[in-house]
Amino acid sequence: MLTIDDSLVQWSRPADARAGSPLLVLLHGVGSNEHDLMGLAPGLPDTWTLASLRAPLQHGPGFGWYPLGEPGSPDLAPVDDAVEAVLAWIDRVAAAHGRVALLGFSQGGSMALQLLRARPGAFAAVVSLSGFVVPGVTDDRDEAVSRARPRVFLGHGDRDPVIPPSATARTSVWAAAHTDVVERTYAGLGHGVAGEELSDVAAFLGS
């Protein structure tokens, strides 16, 4: 069973300053670690307490949420195993926070959207940057997402060499059908986060 190591979570606030603040959970990309997305903190609204998690699987010198498969189309079961681990961690800390939102990059972006599928009404907002929606879901999860119409931000570059265009297109169609989505494509951006994109995310989270 996968678990999130509490001792490795990076927080933007000390423990005695978190109570009652909204929580933004950060989910890094494959091969990275819990320190990576904390670099976005200066550009995000300081009303949020940030918590950056380390993915539970070793991947080279870094970590991943699930094994890599076909780009943009991983096997569903390992993704859902990782989702359960993150949900268990959120359940341990959520009571101290008024709202919970998710922000993921690349593989972490796919995790953010899969977490939304698992609990459509649980998150104040979901941000997926250079991510994608995982294919192969055949149960009623997406119907529940449609009923909840959660707020979602999708951001991606038009020169991303990592996420296949077919996965990006699939995600756009899914989000438009099931969520209240804001989608932005950034000209000239590869597989990364641009300054303009971070400003758009900050505005989205602040609204």
XYZ file of C-alpha atoms in Angstrom, residues 29-191:
163
model
C 6.124 15.777 -11.896
C 7.827 12.428 -12.419
C 11.526 12.374 -11.601
C 11.231 15.406 -9.350
C 10.597 15.843 -5.627
C 8.708 17.779 -2.977
C 11.016 20.812 -3.221
C 10.369 21.513 -6.902
C 6.958 23.198 -6.943
C 7.679 25.205 -3.803
C 9.583 27.450 -6.180
C 6.184 28.672 -7.411
C 5.222 29.934 -3.946
C 6.269 33.590 -4.431
C 3.908 33.847 -7.408
C 0.872 32.310 -5.694
C -1.643 34.055 -3.395
C -0.276 34.098 0.149
C -3.735 33.436 1.545
C -3.118 29.746 0.801
C -1.002 27.431 2.900
C 1.058 25.332 0.493
C 1.894 21.693 1.157
C 4.166 19.992 -1.366
C 4.128 16.188 -1.231
C 6.801 13.712 -2.262
C 5.476 11.026 -4.599
C 5.827 7.527 -3.112
C 7.719 5.721 -5.911
C 11.432 6.051 -6.646
C 12.088 7.190 -10.216
C 15.770 7.647 -11.002
C 17.171 10.317 -8.684
C 13.650 11.606 -8.038
C 10.174 10.242 -7.472
C 6.954 9.458 -9.315
C 3.304 8.880 -8.560
C 2.921 5.835 -10.796
C 5.031 3.894 -13.327
C 5.533 5.475 -16.716
C 3.681 3.753 -19.535
C 2.639 5.048 -22.907
C 3.069 8.851 -22.783
C -0.217 10.437 -21.714
C -1.899 7.037 -21.248
C -0.701 5.296 -18.073
C -2.289 2.167 -16.653
C -5.276 3.164 -14.538
C -4.795 0.917 -11.481
C -1.419 2.337 -10.326
C -2.773 5.871 -10.765
C -5.723 5.075 -8.527
C -3.371 3.512 -5.953
C -1.454 6.798 -5.783
C -4.729 8.731 -5.570
C -5.755 6.714 -2.514
C -2.442 7.526 -0.833
C -2.876 11.260 -1.411
C -6.502 11.193 -0.265
C -5.478 9.416 2.938
C -2.927 12.175 3.593
C -5.458 14.924 2.840
C -7.916 13.288 5.231
C -5.320 13.568 8.002
C -4.850 17.327 7.593
C -7.992 18.753 5.973
C -9.872 19.422 9.208
C -7.423 22.211 10.055
C -8.157 24.053 6.802
C -11.290 25.699 5.495
C -10.808 24.672 1.881
C -8.521 22.347 -0.067
C -7.291 22.856 -3.635
C -4.838 20.931 -5.811
C -2.030 22.048 -8.116
C -0.072 19.507 -10.122
C 2.551 19.630 -12.853
C 2.897 16.993 -15.595
C 2.361 13.592 -13.917
C 1.253 15.568 -10.868
C -1.278 17.349 -13.076
C -2.737 14.021 -14.107
C -2.911 13.111 -10.424
C -4.765 16.328 -9.601
C -7.439 15.535 -12.180
C -7.693 11.920 -11.025
C -8.086 13.082 -7.416
C -10.917 15.293 -8.620
C -12.568 12.265 -10.197
C -12.274 10.391 -6.916
C -13.903 13.200 -4.891
C -15.620 15.646 -7.238
C -17.072 17.880 -4.538
C -14.092 17.920 -2.195
C -11.825 20.519 -3.779
C -12.271 24.271 -4.063
C -10.202 24.311 -7.260
C -7.876 22.099 -9.281
C -4.910 23.306 -11.351
C -3.268 20.986 -13.888
C -0.162 22.383 -15.603
C 1.226 20.422 -18.556
C -0.896 17.528 -17.325
C -3.602 15.314 -18.767
C -6.673 13.335 -17.852
C -6.016 9.604 -17.489
C -7.943 7.481 -20.023
C -9.713 4.218 -19.314
C -12.186 5.273 -16.617
C -15.370 3.290 -17.271
C -17.302 3.710 -14.015
C -19.556 6.586 -12.975
C -16.818 8.893 -11.677
C -17.115 11.320 -14.575
C -20.886 11.555 -14.144
C -20.271 12.655 -10.557
C -17.751 15.242 -11.768
C -20.332 16.604 -14.209
C -22.861 17.029 -11.423
C -20.361 18.898 -9.240
C -18.918 21.084 -12.081
C -15.710 21.797 -10.121
C -13.435 24.732 -10.971
C -10.444 23.622 -13.048
C -7.505 25.477 -14.590
C -5.643 23.797 -17.454
C -2.380 25.336 -18.632
C -0.010 23.973 -21.256
C 2.557 25.094 -23.803
C 2.089 24.760 -27.533
C 5.619 23.323 -27.854
C 5.471 20.681 -25.125
C 7.703 17.777 -26.267
C 6.622 15.464 -23.426
C 2.812 15.339 -23.292
C 1.374 14.118 -26.626
C -1.015 16.532 -28.370
C -3.632 13.759 -28.361
C -3.519 13.648 -24.536
C -3.814 17.435 -24.315
C -6.775 17.403 -26.709
C -8.457 14.584 -24.780
C -8.060 16.571 -21.580
C -9.550 19.714 -23.121
C -12.618 17.810 -24.303
C -13.045 16.068 -20.946
C -12.716 19.265 -18.932
C -15.163 21.188 -21.115
C -17.724 18.403 -20.757
C -17.404 17.845 -17.005
C -15.985 20.926 -15.255
C -16.097 24.698 -15.020
C -12.788 25.062 -16.831
C -10.395 27.889 -17.580
C -7.899 26.717 -20.198
C -4.831 28.578 -21.411
C -2.288 27.678 -24.086
C 1.046 29.505 -23.945
C 2.848 30.248 -27.193
C 6.424 29.033 -27.326
C 6.246 27.214 -23.985
C 7.652 23.707 -23.764
C 7.267 21.360 -20.804
